[in-house]
XYZ file of C-alpha atoms in Angstrom:
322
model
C -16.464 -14.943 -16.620
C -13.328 -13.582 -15.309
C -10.111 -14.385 -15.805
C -7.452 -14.364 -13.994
C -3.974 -12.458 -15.002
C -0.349 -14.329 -14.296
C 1.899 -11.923 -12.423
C 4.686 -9.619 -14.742
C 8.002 -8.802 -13.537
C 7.939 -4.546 -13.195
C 9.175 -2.567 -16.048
C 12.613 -0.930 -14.873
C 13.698 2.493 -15.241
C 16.370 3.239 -17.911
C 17.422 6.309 -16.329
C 17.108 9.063 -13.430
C 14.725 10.595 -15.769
C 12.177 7.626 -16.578
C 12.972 6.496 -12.780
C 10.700 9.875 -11.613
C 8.174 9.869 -14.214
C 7.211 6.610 -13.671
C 7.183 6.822 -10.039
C 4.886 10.088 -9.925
C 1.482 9.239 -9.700
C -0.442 9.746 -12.962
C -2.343 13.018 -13.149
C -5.928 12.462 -10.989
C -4.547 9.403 -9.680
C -3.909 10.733 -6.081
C -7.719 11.866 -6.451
C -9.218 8.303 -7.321
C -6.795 6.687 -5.087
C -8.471 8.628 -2.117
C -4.870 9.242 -0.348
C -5.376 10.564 3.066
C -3.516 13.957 3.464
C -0.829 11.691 5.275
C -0.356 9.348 2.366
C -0.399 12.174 0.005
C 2.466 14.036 1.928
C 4.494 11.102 2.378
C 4.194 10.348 -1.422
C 5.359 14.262 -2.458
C 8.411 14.426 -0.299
C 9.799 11.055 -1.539
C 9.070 12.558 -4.939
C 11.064 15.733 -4.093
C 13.923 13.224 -2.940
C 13.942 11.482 -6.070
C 13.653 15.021 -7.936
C 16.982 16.183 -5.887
C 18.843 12.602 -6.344
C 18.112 13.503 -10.070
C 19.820 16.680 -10.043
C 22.728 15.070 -8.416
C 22.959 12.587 -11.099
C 22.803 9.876 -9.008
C 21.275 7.019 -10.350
C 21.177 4.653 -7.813
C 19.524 6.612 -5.675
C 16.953 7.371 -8.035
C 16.186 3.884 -8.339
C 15.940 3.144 -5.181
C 13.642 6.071 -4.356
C 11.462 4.693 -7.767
C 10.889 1.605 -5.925
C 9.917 3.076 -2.585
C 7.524 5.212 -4.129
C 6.021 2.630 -6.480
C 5.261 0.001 -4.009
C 3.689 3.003 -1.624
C 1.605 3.997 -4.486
C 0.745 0.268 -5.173
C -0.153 -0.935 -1.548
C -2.163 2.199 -1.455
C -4.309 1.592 -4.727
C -4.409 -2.345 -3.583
C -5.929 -1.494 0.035
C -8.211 0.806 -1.776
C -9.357 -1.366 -4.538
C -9.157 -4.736 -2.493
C -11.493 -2.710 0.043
C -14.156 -2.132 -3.071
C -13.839 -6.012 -4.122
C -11.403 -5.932 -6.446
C -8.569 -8.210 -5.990
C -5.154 -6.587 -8.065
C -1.692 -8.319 -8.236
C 1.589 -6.944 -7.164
C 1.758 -4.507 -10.272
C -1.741 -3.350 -9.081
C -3.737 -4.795 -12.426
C -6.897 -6.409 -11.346
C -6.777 -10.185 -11.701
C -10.580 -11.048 -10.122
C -13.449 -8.373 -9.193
C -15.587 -9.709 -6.862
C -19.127 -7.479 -7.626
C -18.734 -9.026 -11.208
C -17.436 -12.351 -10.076
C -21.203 -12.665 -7.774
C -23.201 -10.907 -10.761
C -21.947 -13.170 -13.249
C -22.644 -16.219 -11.269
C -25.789 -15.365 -10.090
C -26.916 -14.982 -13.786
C -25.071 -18.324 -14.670
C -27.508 -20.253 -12.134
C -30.684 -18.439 -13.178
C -29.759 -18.922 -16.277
C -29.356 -22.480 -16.261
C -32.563 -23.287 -13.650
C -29.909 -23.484 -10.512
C -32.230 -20.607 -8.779
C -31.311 -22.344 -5.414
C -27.690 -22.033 -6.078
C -28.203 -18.449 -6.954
C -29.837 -17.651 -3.839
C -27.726 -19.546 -1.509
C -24.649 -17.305 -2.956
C -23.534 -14.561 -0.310
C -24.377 -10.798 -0.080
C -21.200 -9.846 -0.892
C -17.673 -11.586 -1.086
C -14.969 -11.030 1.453
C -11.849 -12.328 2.041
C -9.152 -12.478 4.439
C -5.503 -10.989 4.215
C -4.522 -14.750 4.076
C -7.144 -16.335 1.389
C -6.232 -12.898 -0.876
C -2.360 -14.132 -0.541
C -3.563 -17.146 -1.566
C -5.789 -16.107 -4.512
C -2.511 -13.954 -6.221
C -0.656 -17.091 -5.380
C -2.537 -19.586 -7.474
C -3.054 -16.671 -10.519
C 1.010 -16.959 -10.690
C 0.460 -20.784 -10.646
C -1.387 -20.902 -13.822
C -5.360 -20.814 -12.282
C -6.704 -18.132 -14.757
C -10.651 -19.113 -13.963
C -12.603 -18.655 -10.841
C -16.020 -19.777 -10.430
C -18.172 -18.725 -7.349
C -20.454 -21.956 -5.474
C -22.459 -22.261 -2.619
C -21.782 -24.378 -0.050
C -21.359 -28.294 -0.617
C -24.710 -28.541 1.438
C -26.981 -26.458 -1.310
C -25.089 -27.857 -4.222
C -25.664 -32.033 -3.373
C -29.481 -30.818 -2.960
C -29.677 -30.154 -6.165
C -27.532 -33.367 -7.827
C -30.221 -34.102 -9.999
C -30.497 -29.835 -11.821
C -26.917 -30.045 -12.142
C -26.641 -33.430 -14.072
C -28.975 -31.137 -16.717
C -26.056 -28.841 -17.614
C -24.272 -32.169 -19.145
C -27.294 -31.873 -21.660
C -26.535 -30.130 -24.949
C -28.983 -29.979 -27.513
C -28.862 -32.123 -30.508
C -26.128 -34.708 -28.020
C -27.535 -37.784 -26.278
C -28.526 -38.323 -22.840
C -25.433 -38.010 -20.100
C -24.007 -41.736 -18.810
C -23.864 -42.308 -15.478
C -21.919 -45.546 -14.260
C -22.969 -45.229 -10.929
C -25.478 -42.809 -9.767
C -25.587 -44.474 -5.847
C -21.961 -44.534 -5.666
C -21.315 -40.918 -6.959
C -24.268 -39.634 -5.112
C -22.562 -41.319 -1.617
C -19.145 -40.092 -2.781
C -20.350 -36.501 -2.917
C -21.882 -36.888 0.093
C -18.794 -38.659 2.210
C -18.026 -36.669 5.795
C -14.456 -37.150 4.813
C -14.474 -35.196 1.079
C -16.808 -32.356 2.822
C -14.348 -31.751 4.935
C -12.175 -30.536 1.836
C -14.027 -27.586 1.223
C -14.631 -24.809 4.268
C -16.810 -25.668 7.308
C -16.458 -29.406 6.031
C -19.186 -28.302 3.149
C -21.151 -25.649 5.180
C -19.757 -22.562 3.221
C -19.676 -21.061 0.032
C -15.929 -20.691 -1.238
C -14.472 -19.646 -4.573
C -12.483 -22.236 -6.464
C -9.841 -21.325 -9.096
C -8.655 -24.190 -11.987
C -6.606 -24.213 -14.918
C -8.296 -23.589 -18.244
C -5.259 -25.387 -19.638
C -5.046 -28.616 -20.713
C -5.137 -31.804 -17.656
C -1.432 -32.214 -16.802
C 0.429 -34.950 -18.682
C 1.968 -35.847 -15.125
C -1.210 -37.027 -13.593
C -1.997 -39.233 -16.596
C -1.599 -43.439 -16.373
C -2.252 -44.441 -13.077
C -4.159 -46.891 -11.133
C -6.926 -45.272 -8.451
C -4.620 -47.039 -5.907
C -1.321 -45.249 -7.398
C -2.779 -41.743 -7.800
C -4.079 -41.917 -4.346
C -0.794 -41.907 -3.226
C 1.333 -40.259 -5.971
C -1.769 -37.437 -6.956
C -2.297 -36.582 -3.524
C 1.577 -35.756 -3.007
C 1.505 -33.739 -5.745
C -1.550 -31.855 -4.894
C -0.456 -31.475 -1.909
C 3.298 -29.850 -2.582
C 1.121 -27.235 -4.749
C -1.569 -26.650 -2.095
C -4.395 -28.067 -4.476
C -7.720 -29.811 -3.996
C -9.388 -31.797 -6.722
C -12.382 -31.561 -8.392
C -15.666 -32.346 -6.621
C -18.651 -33.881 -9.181
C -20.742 -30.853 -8.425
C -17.877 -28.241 -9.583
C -17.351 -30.303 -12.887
C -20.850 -30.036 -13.502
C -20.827 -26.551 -13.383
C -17.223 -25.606 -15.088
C -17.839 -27.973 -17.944
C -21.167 -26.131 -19.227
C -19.116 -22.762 -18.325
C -16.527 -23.766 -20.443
C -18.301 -25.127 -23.761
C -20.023 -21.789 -23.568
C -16.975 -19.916 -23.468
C -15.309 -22.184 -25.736
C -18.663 -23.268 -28.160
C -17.077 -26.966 -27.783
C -16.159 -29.570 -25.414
C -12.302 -29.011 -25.693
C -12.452 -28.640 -21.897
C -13.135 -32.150 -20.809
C -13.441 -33.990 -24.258
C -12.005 -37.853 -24.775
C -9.531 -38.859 -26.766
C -7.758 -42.100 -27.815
C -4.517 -40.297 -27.735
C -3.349 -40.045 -24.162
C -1.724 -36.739 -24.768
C -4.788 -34.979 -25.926
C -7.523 -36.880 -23.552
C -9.142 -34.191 -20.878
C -10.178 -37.011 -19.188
C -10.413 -36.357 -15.422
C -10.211 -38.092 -12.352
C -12.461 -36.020 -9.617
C -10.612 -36.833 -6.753
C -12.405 -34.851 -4.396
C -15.084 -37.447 -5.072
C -13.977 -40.611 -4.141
C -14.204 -43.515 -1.779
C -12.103 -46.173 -0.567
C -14.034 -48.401 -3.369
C -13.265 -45.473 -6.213
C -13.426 -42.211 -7.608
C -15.527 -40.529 -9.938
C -14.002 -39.598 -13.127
C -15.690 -37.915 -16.285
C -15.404 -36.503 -19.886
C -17.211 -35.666 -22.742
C -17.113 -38.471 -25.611
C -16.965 -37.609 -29.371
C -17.812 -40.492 -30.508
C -21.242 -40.899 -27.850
C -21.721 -37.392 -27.980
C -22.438 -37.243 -24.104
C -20.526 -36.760 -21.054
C -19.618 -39.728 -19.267
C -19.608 -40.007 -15.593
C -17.898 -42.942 -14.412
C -16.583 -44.894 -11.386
C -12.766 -45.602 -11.581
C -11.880 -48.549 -9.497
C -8.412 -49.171 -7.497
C -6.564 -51.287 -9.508
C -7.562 -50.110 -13.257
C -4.459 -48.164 -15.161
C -6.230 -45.695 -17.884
C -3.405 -43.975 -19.767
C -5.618 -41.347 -20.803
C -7.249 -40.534 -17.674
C -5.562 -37.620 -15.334
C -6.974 -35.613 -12.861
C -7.654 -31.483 -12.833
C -6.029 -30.099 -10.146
C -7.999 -26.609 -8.223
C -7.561 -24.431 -5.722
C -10.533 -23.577 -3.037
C -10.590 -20.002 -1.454
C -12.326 -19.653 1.409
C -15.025 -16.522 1.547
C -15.715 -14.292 5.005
C-alpha cells in the first residue's frame, strides 16, 4: 500500500547560475506537463528574465525569478497530475495516487473474502480543493498510510467477515469482551456521524504507522473523553472506528510479517494498545490489541472509571471522497 511522503523544505540555489538551471524545466518536461501555449510562454519569458538578471550579476533577482518560476512550474505539474489522481506535495513528489490507492484496495478485500467491501468502493476517487489541502496537511503531520473503505453502512454489514482478518494461522481464536456492546457502539447515530454523510459515504482515512503516542497513554475512559478529545480535536483528528482496526491491523502484519502494529506489552512505553474512540458509548469504548502471550487479538470494552497505563488511543484523519 502507499505511503505517504512528509513535506521537504526546497533545495536553494547557491548562485545566479544554479538559480536558472534549476528553474528551467527539465528537457521533455514542458511536453508531459501538457502546458497550454499560454503557460508555456509565460514560463520562457520569466526564463529570459532570469537569463538577463544573470548577466547583470544580480543575484537577488535571480532568486527571486527562481522562485516565481518554480512554483509556476509546480502548480502546473500539480493541477495536471492532481487532475489524473495523483495527489503531489508542495515540491510536486507524489505522496498518494489514487488509481493505485482503489486497485490496491480492491485486491485487499477480494483477497481477504470482503467482496462486498470491494464492490461498494467508488468508480474512481475525487476530491475537493479543500479535502486535497487537507490530505498534504496530515502527510506533514506524520500520517504516512492511507487506506480506502466504503461507507460505515457496507462495512457494519459485514461485522462478522471482518472479525476473520484477526485470524492468523497457527494463533488462537480472536476475544471478544463484548460482541452486543461493540456491535451497538459501531452502530451509534452519534459515532456515524464522524465519518461523511453520518456513515453513508466511502472516505479515505490516513493514520500513523508510528508507534500510539505516549501522551494518550494512562487514562480513565472518563479522563480521555475529555482530555483525548481536546487533543484530537486541536490536530483535526478522528479516532479509530472497530471496523478500520479490523482492516489496518491485517494490512499491517502483512506489511510488517508481525503484530508490532497493535501488539501488548507489560511495559507501558512499548504497549500498542488502543483505545477506538470512534467506537464508544456513554457506558465505554472499545479498545483492542494483539496479545503475545494469548496469541490473539483482543477486543475489549473499556469502562469509565478504569486507568490502564498501557492503553492509548491511535489518532486518524478521515478524508472525505466526491
Amino acid at each position: 500500500m502507499p505511503r505517504l511522503t512528509p513535506e521537504r523544505p526546497p533545495k536553494q540555489p547557491a548562485s545566479p547560475r544554479q538559480a536558472l538551471e534549476m528553474a528551467r524545466p527539465r528537457r521533455g518536461e514542458v511536453a508531459k506537463l501538457k502546458l497550454t501555449p499560454e503557460e508555456d510562454k509565460r514560463i520562457k519569458e520569466l526564463l529570459a528574465q532570469a537569463k538577463r538578471a544573470e548577466d547583470e550579476d544580480r543575484m537577488q533577482d535571480a532568486l527571486e525569478l527562481y522562485l516565481r518560476v518554480k512554483a509556476q512550474v509546480l502548480e502546473i505539474k500539480a493541477k495536471t497530475h492532481e487532475s489524473s489522481s495523483a495527489i503531489l506535495d508542495k515540491e510536486g513528489k507524489e505522496i498518494v495516487n489514487m488509481e493505485n490507492l482503489r486497485t490496491d484496495w480492491i485486491k485487499f478485500y477480494n483477497d481477504h473474502g470482503l467482496e462486498d467491501l470491494a464492490n461498494a468502493l467508488p468508480k474512481s476517487i475525487k476530491l475537493s480543493p479543500e479535502a486535497v489541502s487537507r490530505l498534504r496537511e496530515a502527510a506533514e503531520q506524520g500520517f504516512d498510510q492511507v487506506i480506502l473503505l466504503p461507507s460505515p453502512e457496507i462495512q457494519n454489514q459485514s461485522f462478522d467477515p471482518l472479525i476473520n482478518l484477526t485470524k492468523y494461522p497457527g494463533e488462537n481464536e480472536p476475544y471478544i469482551w463484548n460482541k452486543e456492546e461493540a456491535k451497538q457502539a459501531i452502530q451509534d447515530p452519534e459515532n456515524l456521524k464522524l465519518r461523511p454523510e453520518q456513515g453513508k459515504k466511502a472516505y479515505l482515512l490516513l493514520y500513523q504507522s508510528n508507534p500510539v503516542p505516549q501522551e494518550t497513554k494512562g487514562k480513565t475512559f472518563a479522563a480521555a473523553k475529555q482530555e483525548l478529545d481536546k487533543l484530537f480535536g486541536e490536530g483535526k483528528w478522528n479516532g479509530l472506528t472497530l471496523q478500520e482496526y479490523l482492516i489496518l491491523q491485517r494490512q499491517e502484519f502483512e506489511a510488517n510479517k508481525d503484530h508490532s502494529f497493535d501488539e501488548y506489552s507489560v511495559s507501558a512505553e512499548q504497549s500498542q494498545w488502543t483505545w477506538l474512540l470512534d467506537s464508544r458509548a456513554p457506558s465505554g469504548c472499545v479498545d483492542a490489541s494483539w496479545h503475545p502471550g494469548d496469541r490473539r487479538v483482543g477486543l475489549g470494552w473499556g469502562e469509565p472509571g478504569i486507568s490502564r497505563p498501557r492503553l492509548g488511543a491511535r489518532p486518524a484523519v478521515v478524508v472525505e471522497i466526491l
